[in-house]
Amino acid sequence: MTTLKRTLLLAAAVLCGFAAAARADEATIRRVVEEKLGGVKVEGVQSGPLGLFEVRFRGADGVRILYTDANATHLILGKIYDVKADKDLTEERVRKLNVIKFESLPLAQAVKIQRGNGKRTLVMFSDPYCPYCKQFEQTLQQIDNITVYVFMYPVIRPQLADHSKAVWCSSDRATAWLDLALRGKPPAAASCDNPVQATLELGRKLGVNSTPTLFLASGEKIQGGLSVSDLKEILDQVAVAK
């Protein structure tokens, strides 16, 4: 066997060894994460920020991520923030991983609120008795040229779900919703066919376990409200991308 052949065979063996080690590392990561997180199913492992590995798994609210080293000797549950870019890398990644088909949302069972030309679109799962939802409603009042589709999601005080149903039965649903959610004025009692129960089922299917939960026109999901400046920036980014 020539020296060249020996060198090529040695190089191939080394490369095969590295490949096997890489597979073994991923297997170790999967095993450790699934054991430490109580039997969750790891959906994928790939390179992440700062030389770490990103591990994807599914939680009650959708796909989540954590970070680890190559041998899973440490697990990092938290966010990585890019100070220079002023960007939450983890939150941005999670949004991308949980994208839905926006056109699949049954907008006909939402309360439609339009201001200005309505060219920017936002879907919101909201509970009228959620303090954070009320705070975000105040934020929305400062956003023009937007159409908001409100899926009424009465989970905090389910005994008052009839208020959401009465909103649907109102002749002016948008005003009735804002009176209830923003001003704390329940509508007059009313009964009619309404989508409240269907919305609760839809929310569970989409992993909505807190309010407000937002869906952008891009299909990205955001849990919790946003500041006026952050909301304007994200809506404009999505509008430009579309």
Short mmCIF file of C-alpha atoms in Angstrom, two decimals:
data_model
loop_
_atom_site.label_atom_id
_atom_site.label_comp_id
_atom_site.label_asym_id
_atom_site.label_seq_id
_atom_site.Cartn_x
_atom_site.Cartn_y
_atom_site.Cartn_z
CA MET A 1 0.00 0.00 0.00
CA THR A 2 1.42 3.38 -0.98
CA THR A 3 1.97 6.21 1.47
CA LEU A 4 -0.72 8.24 -0.28
CA LYS A 5 -3.27 5.44 0.12
CA ARG A 6 -2.38 5.01 3.81
CA THR A 7 -2.83 8.78 4.34
CA LEU A 8 -6.19 8.81 2.59
CA LEU A 9 -7.43 5.81 4.58
CA LEU A 10 -6.27 7.39 7.85
CA ALA A 11 -8.02 10.66 6.98
CA ALA A 12 -11.22 8.80 6.12
CA ALA A 13 -11.08 6.91 9.42
CA VAL A 14 -10.60 10.14 11.36
CA LEU A 15 -13.51 11.79 9.55
CA CYS A 16 -15.72 8.78 10.25
CA GLY A 17 -14.71 8.98 13.89
CA PHE A 18 -15.63 12.66 14.06
CA ALA A 19 -19.00 11.94 12.40
CA ALA A 20 -19.72 9.14 14.84
CA ALA A 21 -18.76 11.38 17.75
CA ALA A 22 -21.12 14.09 16.46
CA ARG A 23 -23.96 11.59 16.28
CA ALA A 24 -23.12 10.32 19.74
CA ASP A 25 -23.16 13.88 21.09
CA GLU A 26 -26.64 14.50 19.69
CA ALA A 27 -27.87 11.22 21.11
CA THR A 28 -26.46 12.19 24.50
CA ILE A 29 -28.07 15.61 24.33
CA ARG A 30 -31.44 14.09 23.50
CA ARG A 31 -31.19 11.53 26.29
CA VAL A 32 -30.09 14.00 28.97
CA VAL A 33 -32.65 16.66 28.06
CA GLU A 34 -35.53 14.20 27.90
CA GLU A 35 -34.54 12.75 31.28
CA LYS A 36 -34.03 16.12 33.00
CA LEU A 37 -37.22 17.67 31.63
CA GLY A 38 -39.44 14.85 32.75
CA GLY A 39 -39.78 12.86 29.57
CA VAL A 40 -40.38 15.61 27.01
CA LYS A 41 -39.71 14.67 23.41
CA VAL A 42 -36.75 16.46 21.84
CA GLU A 43 -37.69 17.46 18.29
CA GLY A 44 -34.31 18.64 17.08
CA VAL A 45 -30.74 19.62 17.94
CA GLN A 46 -28.68 22.13 15.99
CA SER A 47 -25.95 24.70 16.39
CA GLY A 48 -27.03 27.80 18.28
CA PRO A 49 -25.59 31.14 19.38
CA LEU A 50 -22.25 31.48 21.19
CA GLY A 51 -21.07 28.01 20.17
CA LEU A 52 -23.89 26.34 22.08
CA PHE A 53 -26.36 23.77 20.82
CA GLU A 54 -30.03 24.69 20.46
CA VAL A 55 -32.41 21.95 21.63
CA ARG A 56 -36.04 22.08 20.49
CA PHE A 57 -38.84 20.43 22.42
CA ARG A 58 -42.59 20.85 22.62
CA GLY A 59 -44.28 22.33 25.67
CA ALA A 60 -47.88 23.16 26.50
CA ASP A 61 -47.63 26.46 24.62
CA GLY A 62 -45.79 25.14 21.56
CA VAL A 63 -42.16 24.61 20.58
CA ARG A 64 -39.64 25.76 23.17
CA ILE A 65 -35.83 25.82 23.16
CA LEU A 66 -32.95 25.49 25.59
CA TYR A 67 -29.20 25.54 25.12
CA THR A 68 -26.46 23.09 26.02
CA ASP A 69 -22.83 22.26 25.34
CA ALA A 70 -21.71 19.47 23.00
CA ASN A 71 -21.85 16.80 25.71
CA ALA A 72 -24.93 18.02 27.61
CA THR A 73 -22.96 18.57 30.80
CA HIS A 74 -24.86 21.84 31.33
CA LEU A 75 -28.39 22.86 30.33
CA ILE A 76 -29.24 26.54 29.96
CA LEU A 77 -32.91 27.46 30.40
CA GLY A 78 -33.21 31.14 29.59
CA LYS A 79 -32.78 33.81 26.97
CA ILE A 80 -29.78 35.02 25.00
CA TYR A 81 -29.87 38.75 24.36
CA ASP A 82 -27.73 40.45 21.72
CA VAL A 83 -26.84 43.73 23.42
CA LYS A 84 -25.30 45.36 20.35
CA ALA A 85 -28.27 44.54 18.12
CA ASP A 86 -30.72 45.16 21.00
CA LYS A 87 -32.43 41.89 20.16
CA ASP A 88 -33.77 38.94 22.15
CA LEU A 89 -32.36 36.09 20.05
CA THR A 90 -34.24 33.40 21.95
CA GLU A 91 -37.65 35.04 21.69
CA GLU A 92 -37.11 35.76 18.00
CA ARG A 93 -36.18 32.13 17.37
CA VAL A 94 -39.16 30.77 19.33
CA ARG A 95 -41.52 32.98 17.32
CA LYS A 96 -40.12 31.56 14.08
CA LEU A 97 -40.47 27.98 15.34
CA ASN A 98 -44.14 28.48 16.26
CA VAL A 99 -45.31 30.10 13.04
CA ILE A 100 -48.82 29.13 11.95
CA LYS A 101 -50.65 29.68 8.67
CA PHE A 102 -52.32 33.00 9.34
CA GLU A 103 -54.95 32.36 6.68
CA SER A 104 -56.05 29.26 8.60
CA LEU A 105 -57.35 31.37 11.50
CA PRO A 106 -61.18 31.56 11.51
CA LEU A 107 -61.34 35.37 11.59
CA ALA A 108 -65.11 35.25 11.20
CA GLN A 109 -65.38 34.21 14.85
CA ALA A 110 -63.38 37.21 16.08
CA VAL A 111 -64.48 40.73 16.95
CA LYS A 112 -63.08 43.03 14.27
CA ILE A 113 -61.79 46.46 15.30
CA GLN A 114 -60.41 48.77 12.62
CA ARG A 115 -58.72 52.13 12.96
CA GLY A 116 -57.53 54.29 10.09
CA ASN A 117 -56.96 52.38 6.86
CA GLY A 118 -56.53 49.11 8.76
CA LYS A 119 -53.62 48.01 6.57
CA ARG A 120 -51.68 46.45 9.46
CA THR A 121 -53.20 43.31 10.95
CA LEU A 122 -53.05 41.77 14.41
CA VAL A 123 -54.87 38.83 15.98
CA MET A 124 -55.30 38.83 19.75
CA PHE A 125 -56.60 36.19 22.15
CA SER A 126 -57.83 38.26 25.07
CA ASP A 127 -59.71 37.86 28.32
CA PRO A 128 -61.78 40.94 29.28
CA TYR A 129 -60.86 40.43 32.93
CA CYS A 130 -57.12 40.07 32.38
CA PRO A 131 -55.19 43.10 33.77
CA TYR A 132 -52.42 42.71 31.20
CA CYS A 133 -55.01 42.58 28.42
CA LYS A 134 -56.53 45.83 29.63
CA GLN A 135 -53.09 47.41 29.70
CA PHE A 136 -52.44 46.23 26.16
CA GLU A 137 -55.82 47.55 25.03
CA GLN A 138 -54.58 50.96 26.18
CA THR A 139 -51.48 50.44 24.04
CA LEU A 140 -53.59 49.53 21.02
CA GLN A 141 -55.47 52.82 21.33
CA GLN A 142 -52.21 54.53 20.35
CA ILE A 143 -51.79 52.51 17.14
CA ASP A 144 -53.39 53.83 13.96
CA ASN A 145 -53.99 52.16 10.60
CA ILE A 146 -54.55 48.74 12.13
CA THR A 147 -57.15 45.98 12.07
CA VAL A 148 -57.33 43.94 15.27
CA TYR A 149 -59.18 40.63 15.34
CA VAL A 150 -60.10 39.84 18.94
CA PHE A 151 -60.72 36.22 19.81
CA MET A 152 -62.58 36.45 23.12
CA TYR A 153 -60.89 33.99 25.47
CA PRO A 154 -62.57 34.10 28.91
CA VAL A 155 -60.33 31.81 30.95
CA ILE A 156 -59.44 33.92 34.00
CA ARG A 157 -63.01 34.31 35.23
CA PRO A 158 -64.92 31.69 33.25
CA GLN A 159 -68.03 32.31 35.34
CA LEU A 160 -68.27 35.65 33.52
CA ALA A 161 -68.01 34.15 30.03
CA ASP A 162 -71.59 35.35 29.42
CA HIS A 163 -70.17 38.88 29.15
CA SER A 164 -68.09 37.84 26.16
CA LYS A 165 -71.09 36.07 24.67
CA ALA A 166 -73.17 39.22 25.11
CA VAL A 167 -70.50 41.22 23.27
CA TRP A 168 -70.98 38.93 20.30
CA CYS A 169 -74.74 39.47 20.43
CA SER A 170 -74.33 43.27 20.41
CA SER A 171 -75.22 45.30 17.34
CA ASP A 172 -71.78 46.97 17.54
CA ARG A 173 -69.35 44.28 18.67
CA ALA A 174 -66.25 46.46 18.48
CA THR A 175 -67.70 49.12 20.78
CA ALA A 176 -69.15 46.51 23.14
CA TRP A 177 -65.76 44.79 23.40
CA LEU A 178 -63.88 48.02 24.13
CA ASP A 179 -66.49 49.03 26.70
CA LEU A 180 -65.96 45.70 28.47
CA ALA A 181 -62.22 45.11 28.08
CA LEU A 182 -60.98 48.70 28.19
CA ARG A 183 -63.58 50.54 30.26
CA GLY A 184 -64.90 47.72 32.48
CA LYS A 185 -68.52 48.16 31.39
CA PRO A 186 -70.24 44.82 30.73
CA PRO A 187 -72.85 44.75 27.95
CA ALA A 188 -76.51 44.15 28.60
CA ALA A 189 -77.34 40.47 28.99
CA ALA A 190 -78.07 38.83 25.67
CA SER A 191 -78.20 35.38 24.17
CA CYS A 192 -77.45 34.28 20.62
CA ASP A 193 -75.31 31.82 18.70
CA ASN A 194 -71.72 32.75 19.53
CA PRO A 195 -68.19 31.42 18.95
CA VAL A 196 -66.87 31.65 22.52
CA GLN A 197 -66.67 27.89 23.13
CA ALA A 198 -65.17 27.34 19.67
CA THR A 199 -62.57 30.01 20.45
CA LEU A 200 -61.62 28.28 23.69
CA GLU A 201 -61.05 25.06 21.75
CA LEU A 202 -59.08 26.92 19.08
CA GLY A 203 -56.87 28.55 21.70
CA ARG A 204 -56.02 25.23 23.30
CA LYS A 205 -55.16 23.82 19.88
CA LEU A 206 -52.83 26.77 19.20
CA GLY A 207 -51.13 26.53 22.60
CA VAL A 208 -52.65 29.73 23.97
CA ASN A 209 -52.18 29.37 27.72
CA SER A 210 -51.89 33.03 28.70
CA THR A 211 -53.47 36.31 27.71
CA PRO A 212 -52.93 38.37 25.77
CA THR A 213 -51.49 36.12 23.08
CA LEU A 214 -50.87 37.77 19.74
CA PHE A 215 -50.50 36.43 16.21
CA LEU A 216 -48.88 38.60 13.55
CA ALA A 217 -49.86 38.51 9.88
CA SER A 218 -46.66 36.51 9.34
CA GLY A 219 -48.10 33.75 11.53
CA GLU A 220 -45.66 34.40 14.39
CA LYS A 221 -46.99 34.09 17.93
CA ILE A 222 -46.14 36.52 20.73
CA GLN A 223 -47.10 35.82 24.32
CA GLY A 224 -47.88 38.93 26.33
CA GLY A 225 -48.33 42.54 25.34
CA LEU A 226 -45.82 44.91 23.78
CA SER A 227 -44.91 48.55 24.21
CA VAL A 228 -46.20 51.04 21.66
CA SER A 229 -42.78 51.41 20.03
CA ASP A 230 -42.11 47.65 19.87
CA LEU A 231 -45.57 46.95 18.48
CA LYS A 232 -45.24 49.61 15.77
CA GLU A 233 -41.82 48.28 14.79
CA ILE A 234 -42.98 44.65 14.52
CA LEU A 235 -46.16 45.53 12.62
CA ASP A 236 -44.19 47.63 10.15
CA GLN A 237 -41.61 44.87 9.66
CA VAL A 238 -44.31 42.34 8.90
CA ALA A 239 -46.11 44.75 6.54
CA VAL A 240 -42.89 45.39 4.59
CA ALA A 241 -42.09 41.66 4.41
CA LYS A 242 -45.54 40.88 3.02
#
